[in-house]
Every structure is written in structure tokens, then in C-alpha cells.
Short mmCIF file of C-alpha atoms (C1' of nucleotides) in Angstrom, two decimals:
data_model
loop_
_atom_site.label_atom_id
_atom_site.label_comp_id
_atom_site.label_asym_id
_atom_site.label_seq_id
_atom_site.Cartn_x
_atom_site.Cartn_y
_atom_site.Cartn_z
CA UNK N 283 -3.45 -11.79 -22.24
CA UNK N 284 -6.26 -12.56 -24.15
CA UNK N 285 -10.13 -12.06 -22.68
CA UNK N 286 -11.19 -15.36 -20.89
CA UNK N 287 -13.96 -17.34 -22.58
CA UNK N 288 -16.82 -16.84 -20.27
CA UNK N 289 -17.44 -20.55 -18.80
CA UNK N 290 -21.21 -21.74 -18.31
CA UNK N 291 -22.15 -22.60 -15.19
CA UNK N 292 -21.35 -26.43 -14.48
CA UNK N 293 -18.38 -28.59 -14.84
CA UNK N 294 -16.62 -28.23 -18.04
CA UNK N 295 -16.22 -30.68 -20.69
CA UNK N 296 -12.12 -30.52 -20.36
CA UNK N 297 -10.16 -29.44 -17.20
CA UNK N 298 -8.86 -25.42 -16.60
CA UNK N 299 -7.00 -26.57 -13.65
CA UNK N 300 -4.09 -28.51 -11.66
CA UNK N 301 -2.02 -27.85 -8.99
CA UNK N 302 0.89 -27.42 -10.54
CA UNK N 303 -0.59 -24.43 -12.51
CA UNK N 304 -1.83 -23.07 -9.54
CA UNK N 305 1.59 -23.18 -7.88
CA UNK N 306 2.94 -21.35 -10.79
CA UNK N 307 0.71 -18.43 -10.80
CA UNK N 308 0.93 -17.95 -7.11
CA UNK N 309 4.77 -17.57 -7.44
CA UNK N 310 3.86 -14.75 -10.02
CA UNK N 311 1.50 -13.11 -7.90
CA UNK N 312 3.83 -13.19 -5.41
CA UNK N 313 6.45 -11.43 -7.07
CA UNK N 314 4.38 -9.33 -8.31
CA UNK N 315 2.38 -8.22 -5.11
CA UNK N 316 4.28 -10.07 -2.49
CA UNK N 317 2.78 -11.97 0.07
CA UNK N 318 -0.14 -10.07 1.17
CA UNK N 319 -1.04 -9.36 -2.12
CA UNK N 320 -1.64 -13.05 -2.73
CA UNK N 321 -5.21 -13.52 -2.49
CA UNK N 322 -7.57 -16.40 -3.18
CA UNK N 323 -9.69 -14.11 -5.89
CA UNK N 324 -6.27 -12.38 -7.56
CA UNK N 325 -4.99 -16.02 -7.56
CA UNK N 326 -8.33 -17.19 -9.15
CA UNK N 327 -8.83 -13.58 -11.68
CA UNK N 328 -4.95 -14.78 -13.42
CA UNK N 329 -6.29 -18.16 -14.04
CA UNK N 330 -9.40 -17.15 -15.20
CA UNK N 331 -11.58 -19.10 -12.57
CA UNK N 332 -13.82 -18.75 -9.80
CA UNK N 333 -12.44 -17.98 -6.37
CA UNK N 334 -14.05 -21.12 -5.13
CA UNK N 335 -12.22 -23.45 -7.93
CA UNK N 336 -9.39 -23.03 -6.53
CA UNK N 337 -10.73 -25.24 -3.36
CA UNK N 338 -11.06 -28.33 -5.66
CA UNK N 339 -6.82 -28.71 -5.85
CA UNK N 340 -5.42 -27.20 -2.57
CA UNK N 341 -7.20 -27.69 0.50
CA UNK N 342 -6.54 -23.62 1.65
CA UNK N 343 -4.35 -20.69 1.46
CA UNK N 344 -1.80 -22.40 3.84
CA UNK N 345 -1.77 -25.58 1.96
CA UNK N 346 -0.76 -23.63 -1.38
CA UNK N 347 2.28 -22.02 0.93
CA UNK N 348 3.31 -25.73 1.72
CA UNK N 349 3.66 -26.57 -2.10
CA UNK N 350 5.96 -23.13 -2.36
CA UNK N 351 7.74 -23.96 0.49
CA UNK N 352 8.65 -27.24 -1.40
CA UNK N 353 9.74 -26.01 -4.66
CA UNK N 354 11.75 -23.80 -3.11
CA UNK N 355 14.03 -26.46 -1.16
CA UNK N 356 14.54 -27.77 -4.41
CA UNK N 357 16.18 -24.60 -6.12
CA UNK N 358 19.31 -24.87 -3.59
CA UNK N 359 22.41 -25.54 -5.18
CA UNK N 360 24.06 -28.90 -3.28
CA UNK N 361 26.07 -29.45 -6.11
CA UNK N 362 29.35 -28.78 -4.05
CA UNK N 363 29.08 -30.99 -1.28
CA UNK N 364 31.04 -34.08 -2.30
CA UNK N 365 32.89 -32.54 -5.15
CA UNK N 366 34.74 -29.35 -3.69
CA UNK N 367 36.08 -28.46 -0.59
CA UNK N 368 33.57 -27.67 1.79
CA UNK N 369 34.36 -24.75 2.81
CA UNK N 370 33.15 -23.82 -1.07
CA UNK N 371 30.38 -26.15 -1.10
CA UNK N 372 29.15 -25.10 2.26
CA UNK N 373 29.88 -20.69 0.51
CA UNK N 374 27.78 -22.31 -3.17
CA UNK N 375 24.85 -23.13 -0.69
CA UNK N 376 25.02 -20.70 0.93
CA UNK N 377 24.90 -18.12 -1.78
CA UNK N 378 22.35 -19.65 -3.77
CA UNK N 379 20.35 -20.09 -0.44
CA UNK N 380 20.49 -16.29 -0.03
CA UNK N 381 19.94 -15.09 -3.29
CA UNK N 382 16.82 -17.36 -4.08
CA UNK N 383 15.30 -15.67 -0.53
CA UNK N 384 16.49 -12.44 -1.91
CA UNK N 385 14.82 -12.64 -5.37
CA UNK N 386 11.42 -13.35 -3.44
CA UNK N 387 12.06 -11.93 0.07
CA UNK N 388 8.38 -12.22 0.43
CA UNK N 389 8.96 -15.63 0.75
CA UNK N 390 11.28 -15.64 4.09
CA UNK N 391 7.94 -16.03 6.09
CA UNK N 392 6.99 -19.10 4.35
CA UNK N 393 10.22 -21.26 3.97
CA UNK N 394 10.49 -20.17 7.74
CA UNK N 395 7.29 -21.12 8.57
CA UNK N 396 5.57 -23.88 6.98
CA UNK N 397 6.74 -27.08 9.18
CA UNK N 398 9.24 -29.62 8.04
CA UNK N 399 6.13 -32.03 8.61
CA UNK N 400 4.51 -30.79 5.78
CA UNK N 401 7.60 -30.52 3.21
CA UNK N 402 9.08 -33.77 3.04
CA UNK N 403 11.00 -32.92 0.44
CA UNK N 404 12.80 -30.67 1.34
CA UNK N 405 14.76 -32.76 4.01
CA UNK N 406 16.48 -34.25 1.08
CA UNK N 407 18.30 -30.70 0.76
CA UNK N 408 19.33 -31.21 4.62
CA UNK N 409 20.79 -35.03 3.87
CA UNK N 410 22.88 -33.40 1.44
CA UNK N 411 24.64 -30.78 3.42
CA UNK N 412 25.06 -33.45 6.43
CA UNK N 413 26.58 -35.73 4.18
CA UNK N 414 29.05 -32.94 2.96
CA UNK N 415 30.32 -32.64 6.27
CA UNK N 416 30.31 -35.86 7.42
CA UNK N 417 32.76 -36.61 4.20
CA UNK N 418 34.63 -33.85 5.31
CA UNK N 419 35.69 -35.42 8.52
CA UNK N 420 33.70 -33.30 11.17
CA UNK N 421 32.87 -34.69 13.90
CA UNK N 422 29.11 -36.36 13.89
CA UNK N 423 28.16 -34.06 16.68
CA UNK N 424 28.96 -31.27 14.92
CA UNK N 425 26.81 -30.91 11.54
CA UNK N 426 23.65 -30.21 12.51
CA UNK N 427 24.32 -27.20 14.24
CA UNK N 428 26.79 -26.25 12.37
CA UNK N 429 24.25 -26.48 9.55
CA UNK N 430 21.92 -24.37 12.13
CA UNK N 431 24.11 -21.74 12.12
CA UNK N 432 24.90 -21.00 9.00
CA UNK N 433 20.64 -21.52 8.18
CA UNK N 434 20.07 -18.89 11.03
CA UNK N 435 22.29 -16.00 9.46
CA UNK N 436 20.86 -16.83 5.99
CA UNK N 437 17.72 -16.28 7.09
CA UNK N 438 18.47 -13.13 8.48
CA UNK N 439 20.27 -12.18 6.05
CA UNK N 440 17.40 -12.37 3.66
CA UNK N 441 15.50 -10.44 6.50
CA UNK N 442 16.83 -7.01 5.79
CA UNK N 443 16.27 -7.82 1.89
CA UNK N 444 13.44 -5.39 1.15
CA UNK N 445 15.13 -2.67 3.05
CA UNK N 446 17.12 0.14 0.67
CA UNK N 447 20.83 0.13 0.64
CA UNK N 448 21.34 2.88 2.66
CA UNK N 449 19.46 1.27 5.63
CA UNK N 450 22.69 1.23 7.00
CA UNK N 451 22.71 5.30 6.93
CA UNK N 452 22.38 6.42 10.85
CA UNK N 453 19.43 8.80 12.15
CA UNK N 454 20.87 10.65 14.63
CA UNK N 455 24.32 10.62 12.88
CA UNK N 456 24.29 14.82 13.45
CA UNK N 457 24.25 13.80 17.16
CA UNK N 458 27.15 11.46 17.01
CA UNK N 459 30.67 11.93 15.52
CA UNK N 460 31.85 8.58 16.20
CA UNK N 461 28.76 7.03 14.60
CA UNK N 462 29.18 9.06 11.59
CA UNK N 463 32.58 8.39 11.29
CA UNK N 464 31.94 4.56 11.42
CA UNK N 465 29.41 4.54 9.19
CA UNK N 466 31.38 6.79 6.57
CA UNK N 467 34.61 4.06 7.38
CA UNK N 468 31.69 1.16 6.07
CA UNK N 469 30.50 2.93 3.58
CA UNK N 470 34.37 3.70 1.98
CA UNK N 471 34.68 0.01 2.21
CA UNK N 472 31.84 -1.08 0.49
CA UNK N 473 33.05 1.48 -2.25
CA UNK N 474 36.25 0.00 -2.50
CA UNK N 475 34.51 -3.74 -2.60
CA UNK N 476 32.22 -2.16 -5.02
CA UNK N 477 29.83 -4.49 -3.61
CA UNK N 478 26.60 -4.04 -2.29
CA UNK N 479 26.24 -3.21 1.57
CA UNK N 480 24.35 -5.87 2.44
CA UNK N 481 26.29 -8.25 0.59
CA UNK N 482 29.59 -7.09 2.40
CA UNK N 483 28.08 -7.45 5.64
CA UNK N 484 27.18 -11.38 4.50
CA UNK N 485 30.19 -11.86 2.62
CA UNK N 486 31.70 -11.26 6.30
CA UNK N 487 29.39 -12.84 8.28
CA UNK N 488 30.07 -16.31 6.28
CA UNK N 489 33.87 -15.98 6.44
CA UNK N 490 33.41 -14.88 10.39
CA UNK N 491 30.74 -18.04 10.43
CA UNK N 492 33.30 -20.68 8.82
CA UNK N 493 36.05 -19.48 10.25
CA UNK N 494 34.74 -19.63 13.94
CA UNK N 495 33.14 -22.97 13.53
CA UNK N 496 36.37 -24.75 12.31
CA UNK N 497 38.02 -23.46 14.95
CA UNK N 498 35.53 -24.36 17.35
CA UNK N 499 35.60 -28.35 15.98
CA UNK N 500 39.39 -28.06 15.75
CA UNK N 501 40.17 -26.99 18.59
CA UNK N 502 38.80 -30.39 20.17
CA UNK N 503 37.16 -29.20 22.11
CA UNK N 504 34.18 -29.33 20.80
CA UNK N 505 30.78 -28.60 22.84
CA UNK N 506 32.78 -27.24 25.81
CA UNK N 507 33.77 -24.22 23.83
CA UNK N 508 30.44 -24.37 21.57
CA UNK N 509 28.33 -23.57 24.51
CA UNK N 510 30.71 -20.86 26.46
CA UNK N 511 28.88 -18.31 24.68
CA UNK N 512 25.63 -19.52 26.80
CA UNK N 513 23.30 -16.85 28.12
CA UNK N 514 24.76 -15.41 31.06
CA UNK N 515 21.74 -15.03 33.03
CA UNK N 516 20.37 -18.38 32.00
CA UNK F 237 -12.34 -7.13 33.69
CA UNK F 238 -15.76 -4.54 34.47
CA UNK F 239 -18.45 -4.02 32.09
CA UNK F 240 -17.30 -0.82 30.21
CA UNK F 241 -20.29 2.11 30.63
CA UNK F 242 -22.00 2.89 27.54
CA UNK F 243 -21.01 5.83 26.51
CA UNK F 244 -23.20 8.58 25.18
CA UNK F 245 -22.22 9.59 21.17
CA UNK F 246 -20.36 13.23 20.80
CA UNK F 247 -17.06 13.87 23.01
CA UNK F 248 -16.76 12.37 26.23
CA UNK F 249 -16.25 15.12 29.44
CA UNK F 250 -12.81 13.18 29.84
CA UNK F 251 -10.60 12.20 27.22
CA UNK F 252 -10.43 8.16 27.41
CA UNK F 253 -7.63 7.46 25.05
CA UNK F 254 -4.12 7.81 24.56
CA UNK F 255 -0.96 6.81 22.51
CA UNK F 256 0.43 5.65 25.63
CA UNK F 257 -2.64 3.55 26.06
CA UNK F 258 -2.99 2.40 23.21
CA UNK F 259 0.15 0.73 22.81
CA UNK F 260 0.09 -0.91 25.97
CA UNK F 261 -3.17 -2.95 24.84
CA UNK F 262 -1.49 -3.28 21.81
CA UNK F 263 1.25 -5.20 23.21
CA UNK F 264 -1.21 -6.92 25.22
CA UNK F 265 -2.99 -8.12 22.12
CA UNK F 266 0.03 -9.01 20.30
CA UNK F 267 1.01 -11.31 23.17
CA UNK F 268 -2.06 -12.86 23.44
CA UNK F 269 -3.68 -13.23 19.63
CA UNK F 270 -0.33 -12.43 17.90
CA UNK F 271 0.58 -9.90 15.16
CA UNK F 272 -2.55 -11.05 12.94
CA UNK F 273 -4.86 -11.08 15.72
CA UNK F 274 -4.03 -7.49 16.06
CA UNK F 275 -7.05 -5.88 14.77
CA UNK F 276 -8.20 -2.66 15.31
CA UNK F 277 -11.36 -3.94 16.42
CA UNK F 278 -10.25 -6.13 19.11
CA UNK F 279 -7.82 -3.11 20.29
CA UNK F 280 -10.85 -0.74 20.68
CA UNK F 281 -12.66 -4.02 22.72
CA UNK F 282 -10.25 -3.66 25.10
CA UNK F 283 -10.14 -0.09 25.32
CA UNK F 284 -13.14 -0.01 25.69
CA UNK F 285 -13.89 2.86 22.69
CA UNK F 286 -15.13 2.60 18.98
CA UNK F 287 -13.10 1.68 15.98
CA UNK F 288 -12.87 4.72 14.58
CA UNK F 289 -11.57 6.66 18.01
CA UNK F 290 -8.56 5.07 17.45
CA UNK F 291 -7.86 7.53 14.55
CA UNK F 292 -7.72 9.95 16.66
CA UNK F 293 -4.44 8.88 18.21
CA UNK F 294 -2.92 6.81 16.06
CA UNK F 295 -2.65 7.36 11.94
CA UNK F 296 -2.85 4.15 10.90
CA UNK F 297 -2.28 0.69 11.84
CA UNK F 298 1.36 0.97 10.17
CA UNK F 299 1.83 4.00 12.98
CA UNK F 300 0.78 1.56 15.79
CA UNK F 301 3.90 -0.65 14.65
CA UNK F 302 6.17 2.06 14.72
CA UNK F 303 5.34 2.44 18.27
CA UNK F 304 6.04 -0.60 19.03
CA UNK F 305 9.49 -0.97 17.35
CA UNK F 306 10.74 1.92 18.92
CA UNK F 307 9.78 0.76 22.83
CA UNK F 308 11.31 -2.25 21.59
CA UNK F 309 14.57 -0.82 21.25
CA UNK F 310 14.50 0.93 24.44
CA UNK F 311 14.31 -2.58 26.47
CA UNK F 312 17.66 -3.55 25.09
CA UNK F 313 21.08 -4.73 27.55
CA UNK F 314 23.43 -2.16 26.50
CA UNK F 315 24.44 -2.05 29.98
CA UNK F 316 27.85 -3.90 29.15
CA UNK F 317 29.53 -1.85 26.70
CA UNK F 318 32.21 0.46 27.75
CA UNK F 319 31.95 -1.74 31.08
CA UNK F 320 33.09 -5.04 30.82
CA UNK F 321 34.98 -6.83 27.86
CA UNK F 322 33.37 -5.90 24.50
CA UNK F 323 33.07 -9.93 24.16
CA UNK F 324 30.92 -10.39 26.74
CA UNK F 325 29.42 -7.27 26.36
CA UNK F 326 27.72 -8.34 22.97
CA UNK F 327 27.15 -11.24 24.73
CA UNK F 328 25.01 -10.24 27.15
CA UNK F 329 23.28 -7.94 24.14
CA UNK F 330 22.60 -10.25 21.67
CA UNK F 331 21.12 -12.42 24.58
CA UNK F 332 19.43 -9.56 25.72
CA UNK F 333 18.41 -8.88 21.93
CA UNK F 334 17.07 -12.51 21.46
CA UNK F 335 15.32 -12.82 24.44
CA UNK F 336 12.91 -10.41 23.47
CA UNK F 337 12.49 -10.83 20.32
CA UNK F 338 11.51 -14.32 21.63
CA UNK F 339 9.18 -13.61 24.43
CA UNK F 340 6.96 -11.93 21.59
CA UNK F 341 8.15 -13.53 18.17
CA UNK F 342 5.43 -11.71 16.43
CA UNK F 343 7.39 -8.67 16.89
CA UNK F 344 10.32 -9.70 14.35
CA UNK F 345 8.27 -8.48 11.22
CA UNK F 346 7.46 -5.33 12.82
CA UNK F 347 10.96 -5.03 14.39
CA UNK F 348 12.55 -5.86 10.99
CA UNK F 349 10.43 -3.64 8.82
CA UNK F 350 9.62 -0.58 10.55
CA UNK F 351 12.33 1.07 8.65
CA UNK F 352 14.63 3.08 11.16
CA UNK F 353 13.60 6.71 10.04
CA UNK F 354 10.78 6.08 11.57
CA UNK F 355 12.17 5.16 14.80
CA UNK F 356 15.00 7.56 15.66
CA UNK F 357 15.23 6.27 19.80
CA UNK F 358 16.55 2.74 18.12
CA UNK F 359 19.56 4.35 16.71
CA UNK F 360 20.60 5.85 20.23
CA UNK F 361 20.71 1.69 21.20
CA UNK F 362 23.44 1.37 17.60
CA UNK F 363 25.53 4.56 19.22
CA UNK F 364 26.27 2.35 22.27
CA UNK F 365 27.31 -0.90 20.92
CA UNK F 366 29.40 1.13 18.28
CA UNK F 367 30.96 2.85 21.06
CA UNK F 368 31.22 -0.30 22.69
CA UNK F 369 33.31 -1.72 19.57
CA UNK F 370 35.32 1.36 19.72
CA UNK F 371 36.43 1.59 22.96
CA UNK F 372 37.99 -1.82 22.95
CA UNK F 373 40.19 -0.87 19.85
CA UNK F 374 38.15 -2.32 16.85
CA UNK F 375 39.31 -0.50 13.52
CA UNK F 376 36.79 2.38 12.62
CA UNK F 377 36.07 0.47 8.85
CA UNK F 378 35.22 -2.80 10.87
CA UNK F 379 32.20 -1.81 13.52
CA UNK F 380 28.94 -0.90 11.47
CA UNK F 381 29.58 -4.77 9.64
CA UNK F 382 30.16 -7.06 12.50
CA UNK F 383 27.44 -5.33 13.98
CA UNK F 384 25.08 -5.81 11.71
CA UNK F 385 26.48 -9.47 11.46
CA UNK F 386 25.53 -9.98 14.98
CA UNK F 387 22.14 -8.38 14.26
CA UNK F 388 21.86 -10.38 11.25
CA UNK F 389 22.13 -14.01 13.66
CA UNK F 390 20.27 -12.24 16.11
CA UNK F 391 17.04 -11.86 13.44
CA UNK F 392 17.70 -15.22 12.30
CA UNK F 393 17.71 -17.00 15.45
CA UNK F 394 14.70 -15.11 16.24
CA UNK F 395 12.23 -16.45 13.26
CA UNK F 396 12.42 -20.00 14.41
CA UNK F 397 10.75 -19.26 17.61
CA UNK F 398 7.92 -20.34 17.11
CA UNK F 399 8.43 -23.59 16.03
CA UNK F 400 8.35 -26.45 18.50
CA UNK F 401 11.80 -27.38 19.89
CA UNK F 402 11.81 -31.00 17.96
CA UNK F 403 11.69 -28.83 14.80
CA UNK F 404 15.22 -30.27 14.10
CA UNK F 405 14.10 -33.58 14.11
CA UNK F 406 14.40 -35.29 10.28
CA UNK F 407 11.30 -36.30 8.87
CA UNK F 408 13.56 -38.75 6.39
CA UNK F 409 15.47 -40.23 8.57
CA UNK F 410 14.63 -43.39 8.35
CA UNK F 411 16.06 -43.31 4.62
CA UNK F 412 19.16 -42.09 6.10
CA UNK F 413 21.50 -43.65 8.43
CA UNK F 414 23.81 -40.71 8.33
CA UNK F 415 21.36 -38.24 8.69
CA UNK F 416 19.63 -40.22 11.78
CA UNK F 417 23.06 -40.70 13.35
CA UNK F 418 23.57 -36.70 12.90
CA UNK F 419 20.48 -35.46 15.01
CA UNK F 420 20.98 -38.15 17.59
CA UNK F 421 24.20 -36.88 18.45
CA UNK F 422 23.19 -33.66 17.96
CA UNK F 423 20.14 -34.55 20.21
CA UNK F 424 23.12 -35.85 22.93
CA UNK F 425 25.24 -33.15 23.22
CA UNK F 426 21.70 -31.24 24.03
CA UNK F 427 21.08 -33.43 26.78
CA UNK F 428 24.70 -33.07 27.95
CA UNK F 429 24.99 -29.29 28.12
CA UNK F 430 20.98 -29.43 29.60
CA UNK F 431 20.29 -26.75 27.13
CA UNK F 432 17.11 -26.39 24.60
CA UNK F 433 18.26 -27.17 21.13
CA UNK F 434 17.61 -24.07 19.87
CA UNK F 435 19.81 -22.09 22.49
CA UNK F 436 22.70 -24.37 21.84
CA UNK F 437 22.18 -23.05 17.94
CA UNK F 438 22.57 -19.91 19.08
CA UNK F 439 25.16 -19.62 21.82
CA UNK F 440 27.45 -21.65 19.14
CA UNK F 441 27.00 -19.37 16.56
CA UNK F 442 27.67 -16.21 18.89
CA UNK F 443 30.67 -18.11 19.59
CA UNK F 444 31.62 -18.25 16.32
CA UNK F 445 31.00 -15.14 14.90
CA UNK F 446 32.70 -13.49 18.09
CA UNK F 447 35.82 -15.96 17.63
CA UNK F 448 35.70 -15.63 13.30
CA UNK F 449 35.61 -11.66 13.23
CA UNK F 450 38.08 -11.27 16.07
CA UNK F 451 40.49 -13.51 13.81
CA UNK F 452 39.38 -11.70 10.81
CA UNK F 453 40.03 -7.83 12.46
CA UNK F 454 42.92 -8.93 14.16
CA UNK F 455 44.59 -10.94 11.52
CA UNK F 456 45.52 -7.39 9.96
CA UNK F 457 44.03 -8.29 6.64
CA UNK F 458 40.94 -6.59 7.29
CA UNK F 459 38.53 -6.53 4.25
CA UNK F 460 40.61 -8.56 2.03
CA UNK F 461 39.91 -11.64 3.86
CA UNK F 462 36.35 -10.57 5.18
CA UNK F 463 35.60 -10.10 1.73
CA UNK F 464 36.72 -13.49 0.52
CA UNK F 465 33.42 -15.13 1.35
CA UNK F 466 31.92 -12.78 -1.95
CA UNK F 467 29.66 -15.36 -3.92
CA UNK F 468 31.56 -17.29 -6.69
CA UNK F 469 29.42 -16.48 -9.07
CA UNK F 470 27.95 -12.62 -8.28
"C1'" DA V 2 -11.20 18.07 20.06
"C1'" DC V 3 -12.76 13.48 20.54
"C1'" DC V 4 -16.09 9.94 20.46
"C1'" DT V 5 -19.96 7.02 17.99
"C1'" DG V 6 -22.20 4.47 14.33
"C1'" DA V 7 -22.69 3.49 9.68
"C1'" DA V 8 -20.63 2.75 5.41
"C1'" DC V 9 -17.07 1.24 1.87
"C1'" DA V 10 -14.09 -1.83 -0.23
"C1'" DC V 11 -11.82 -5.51 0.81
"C1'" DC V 12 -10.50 -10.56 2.90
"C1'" DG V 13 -10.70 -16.47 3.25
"C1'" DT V 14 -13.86 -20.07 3.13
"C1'" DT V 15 -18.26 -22.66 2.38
"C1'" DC V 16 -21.86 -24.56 -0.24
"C1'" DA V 17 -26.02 -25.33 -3.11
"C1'" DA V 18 -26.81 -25.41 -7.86
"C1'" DG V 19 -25.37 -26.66 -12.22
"C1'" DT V 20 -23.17 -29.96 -15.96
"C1'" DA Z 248 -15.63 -34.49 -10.55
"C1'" DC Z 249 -15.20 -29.71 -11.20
"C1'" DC Z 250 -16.87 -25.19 -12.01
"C1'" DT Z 251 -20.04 -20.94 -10.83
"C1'" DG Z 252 -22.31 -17.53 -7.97
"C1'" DA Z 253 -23.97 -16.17 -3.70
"C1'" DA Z 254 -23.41 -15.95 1.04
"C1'" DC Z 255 -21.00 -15.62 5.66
"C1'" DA Z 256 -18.08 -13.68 8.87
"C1'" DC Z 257 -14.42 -11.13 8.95
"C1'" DC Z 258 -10.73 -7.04 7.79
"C1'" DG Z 259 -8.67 -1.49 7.76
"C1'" DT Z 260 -10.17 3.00 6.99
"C1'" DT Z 261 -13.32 7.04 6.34
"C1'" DC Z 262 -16.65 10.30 7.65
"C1'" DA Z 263 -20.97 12.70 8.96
"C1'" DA Z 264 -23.23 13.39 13.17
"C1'" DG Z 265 -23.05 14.38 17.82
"C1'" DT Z 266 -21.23 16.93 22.23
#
DNA sequence: ACCTGAACACCGTTCAAGT
DNA sequence: ACCTGAACACCGTTCAAGT
């Protein structure tokens, strides 16, 4: 990191910035600080600007969360959908939906909450999985909840990201023999997955996810079934 | 709303704050301004005290949201288990569970993220839907994971709250027939079960999940085939 | 012990002044 | 057009001073 040339006072005789730069850095400082740690003058001290720069390529703070929000959609791996069964294609996305969330869990809040309005491209990620179903043969009714679904648990799967491993372990286990015993039965069988505890519980939650749905759309009988688990007291 | 009497600098005759209190405004302000217009200065507004008295109740803002997470917990419908069928049991919780988390959607941050040793009445709420699991004859190994599976949607289904309930609506449609043909069918069944979009999402992935671990638990291959949804590449 | 008021070190955003 | 520096209206938290 070498010391920033100090920069006189008026415009300067070639450019220091572009939005693309911009975008890059705040990804850094993201990782680096997560989300609240991304401020306008950290984001401006990295580049080696003035806070109010940064104003001349994205509107605001929000408007720089749109542009993440949009190179993210493009990091998904669609490669399956077409190519291999879906039930793989639909596991590939899935994965590589998860574990892009998971390397930057800060970023849940934003892929969540920037509107589709503002991030046209990343609708061409949803054509893709749509179109892997449809060539699947499941009924047209069917996809884009199905897709729904399987969005929902991702994202809270990715959730419970910055949480330790052992946020499974119980409090008031000492109080509870049954509760210890279940957790120590979870716990044996993440051991003998050696896999991670969180990535058991999603491992399962796909299978449980896939599973259920085809049999849902199988079953033909479609919506009728799909909505018996409406809320009771609704 | 009465004009609050000036009060007079050292230590009132009364004592004018509480915990209890101050967690009621704070759920007042939470509902009404959200989690970022939760501000310890509009909290002592409404209280009618100085900033800084706060302090003397509460350690932090951080401690506020602990408060919250664990009166949170409390409101659950755990009601069913040990009752009724463990099916509709965690039915009627994860409705339960939902519901509130969507009557104040600014709470899922603070629910997910308060981690639980800091809210020990929450894991008296996990000792009754693992009982729940055990009573109707669920292998020990399998309860803590399709709980947390459940919790997992639950969280999920949560985050899109707040966005408006056309939020499924393509903003590329146009460029794609298939895609276009998807939501409006999607968009039908909707009308036909006279459901909002988003609770059709969810009551067909509680469906699923439900239906996909009782095949998996009761297929007899246990983590073998609950583990076969492991990512390809990991 | 419990409240007030002032202070400290931060925010995002705006804007006149400079080239 | 594009950058700087100062200003504005906010934050959460601390702490001496008061009773």
C-alpha cells in the first residue's frame, strides 16, 4: 500500500475513479468489516479519495448495495440446468447459492433486500432455473414455488452462517436429559459425516426439500396437497 | 400522549425507569420506526428520561436486543406437541413461529443473532418441540436436524416480509415466454387457493419438508440418504 | 442509586469552491 | 466533469455533577 499522492484541490487532469472500482473495494471492505463496517469515508480512505467523490459515480450508500446485489446473481452456478438431471442441477445451485452467502454472510441482508426492480440482472439467474424445470417436465404451475422454496431455506440457511458450530450446543442441557441426549445423538452424526453441523442440517434439508416437492407434483395432485399445510388458524 | 414534567437534575423521589419498561417502548419503537429507527434517543423520548438514564438499566444497546429475543421466544405455539399429531403440531409452530416473526420483521436480525447463551428462556421453547419429536417415535440421531430444518424455512420465509407481495413478479418477462407463462400460473393457482403468494411459498414448503423427512426417517436409511444432498464439490 | 446535561467520536449526505 | 474540504444533522456511549 503505498502513501497516496496528496491531490490539489480541483478536478484532476486524469480520472481516480469508476464504478466498477468502487464496487470492488466495497466487496473488500465488506469482508473485511462486514456490513456495518462499510462506510462512505472507509470506502473513500481505500481508494484514496474524498468521502464526497464517491457521490459523483453512485447516487448513495443504497445504490452501491444495488450494484453488489447484481454481481452477486451472477456468481450462481446454472450450469446444470439443461445438462444434468435436475435433481443435481437444482443440488449445484443450490450449493453454490449457499456457499457464495456463506463466504460473505454479511451480504444475506442485501441480496434479500435490494428489490428485483433495481437488479435486472439478476432475473436472468431466475429464467434459468425455470427453464430447468420446465425441461424437466414439471408441471408449469409448479416452478416458481418450487423455486421459492428451495430460495427460502437457502436463505436461511445462510442466516445462521456467522454463528459458531456449536450453536447447536443446548443451554439448559443440565436441566434436560432428553435434550442432551438428542443433541449428543446429532452431534455423533455429524462426527460420523465428518461434516460440518450446519452443513448436515442443509445437506438434509435439500434432500427433505426435493424429495417432498416431487412427491407433492407426482402425486397429481398438485396444489390440493401443496396448500394442506395452510395455517390452521388462517 | 401528556407533556412529560420537567424534571429537576439529581435522582428523582421515584424511580421512573425500568427493564420492564424499557422494553415495552422498545418494542413499540421497533414496530413503529423499525430496527434502525431504534435509537436510544427516541427510546428515552418516549420514556420520557435522558439518554444517558437508560444506562442505568440496560448495558448497552446490544443488551436491549437480548431482551427482546428472549420475550420473543416466550410468545411461541408449543401448545401442540405431546397433544395432537407431531405433524400438525409443527404445523401449528412454525405458523405460530412465522407469524411473528412477520408481524415485526425487524426482529429476524435480532432473533437470528442474539446468540442463544444469552437467552437461556428460548431453549426451554427447543425442549418442547424436541419432546414433541420424541414422543411420536422419531429416532434420537434425527430430532435436533429436522428441527433446525424447520427453523431454517421458518428464518427464510421470514426475510422476505417485507417486500411487497408482487415481489415474485419477473422484471424480464417480456424476454421470456417461459418465464411469463411460469408466474402467471403461478399467479393462478394463488387466486385459486385465495391465498397471498407468499403464504402459499410457505405452507408448500412445510409440506414438503414434513412429507421429505418423514420419508427420509422412516425409510430406515437414516443419515445415509439425508446425507446424500452433501455438495458435489465440498 | 438514579437522573441530567454536556461531551466524544463517530455516521450519511450536501454543497460551495476549486481546476 | 470531477475532486476537495467544510458543514449539517444525526448516531451510541461516557461521565461529572446533582439529589
Amino acid at each position: 500500500m503505498t502513501i497516496p499522492a496528496a491531490r490539489r484541490r480541483g478536478r484532476p487532469r486524469e480520472r481516480v475513479l469508476d464504478a466498477e472500482a468502487i464496487l470492488d473495494t466495497t466487496l473488500t471492505v465488506i469482508r473485511d468489516a462486514g456490513l456495518k463496517g462499510l462506510t462512505m469515508r472507509v470506502l473513500a480512505l481505500r481508494l484514496g479519495v474524498s468521502v464526497s467523490a464517491l457521490y459523483h459515480h453512485v447516487p448513495s450508500r443504497a445504490g452501491l448495495l444495488a450494484n453488489v446485489q447484481e454481481r452477486f446473481a451472477e456468481g450462481l452456478d446454472v450450469s446444470g440446468f439443461g445438462n444434468i438431471p435436475l435433481r443435481e442441477a437444482l443440488a449445484r445451485w443450490a450449493w453454490s447459492y449457499l456457499h457464495q452467502l456463506r463466504r460473505q454472510p454479511e451480504l444475506v441482508p442485501v441480496i434479500v433486500e435490494v428489490p428485483l426492480a433495481q437488479a435486472p440482472r439478476s432475473s436472468l439467474m431466475y429464467q434459468r432455473v425455470i427453464a430447468g424445470f420446465a425441461v424437466a417436465g414439471w408441471p408449469e404451475e409448479s416452478t416458481v414455488a418450487s423455486m421459492s422454496v428451495l430460495e427460502t431455506f437457502i436463505f436461511g440457511a445462510a442466516l445462521d452462517s456467522p454463528s459458531p458450530d456449536d450453536a447447536y450446543e443446548p443451554q439448559g442441557a443440565e436441566h434436560s436429559p432428553l435434550l442432551a441426549r438428542s443433541y449428543a445423538a446429532f452431534s455423533q452424526a455429524v462426527e460420523d459425516q465428518e461434516a460440518r453441523p450446519r452443513d448436515l442440517v442443509f445437506s438434509m434439508g435439500l434432500e427433505a426439500i426435493l424429495t417432498g416437492l416431487h412427491s407433492l407434483w407426482g402425486s397429481g395432485r398438485g396444489w390440493a396437497r401443496a396448500g394442506a399445510g395452510m395455517r390452521p388458524d388462517a
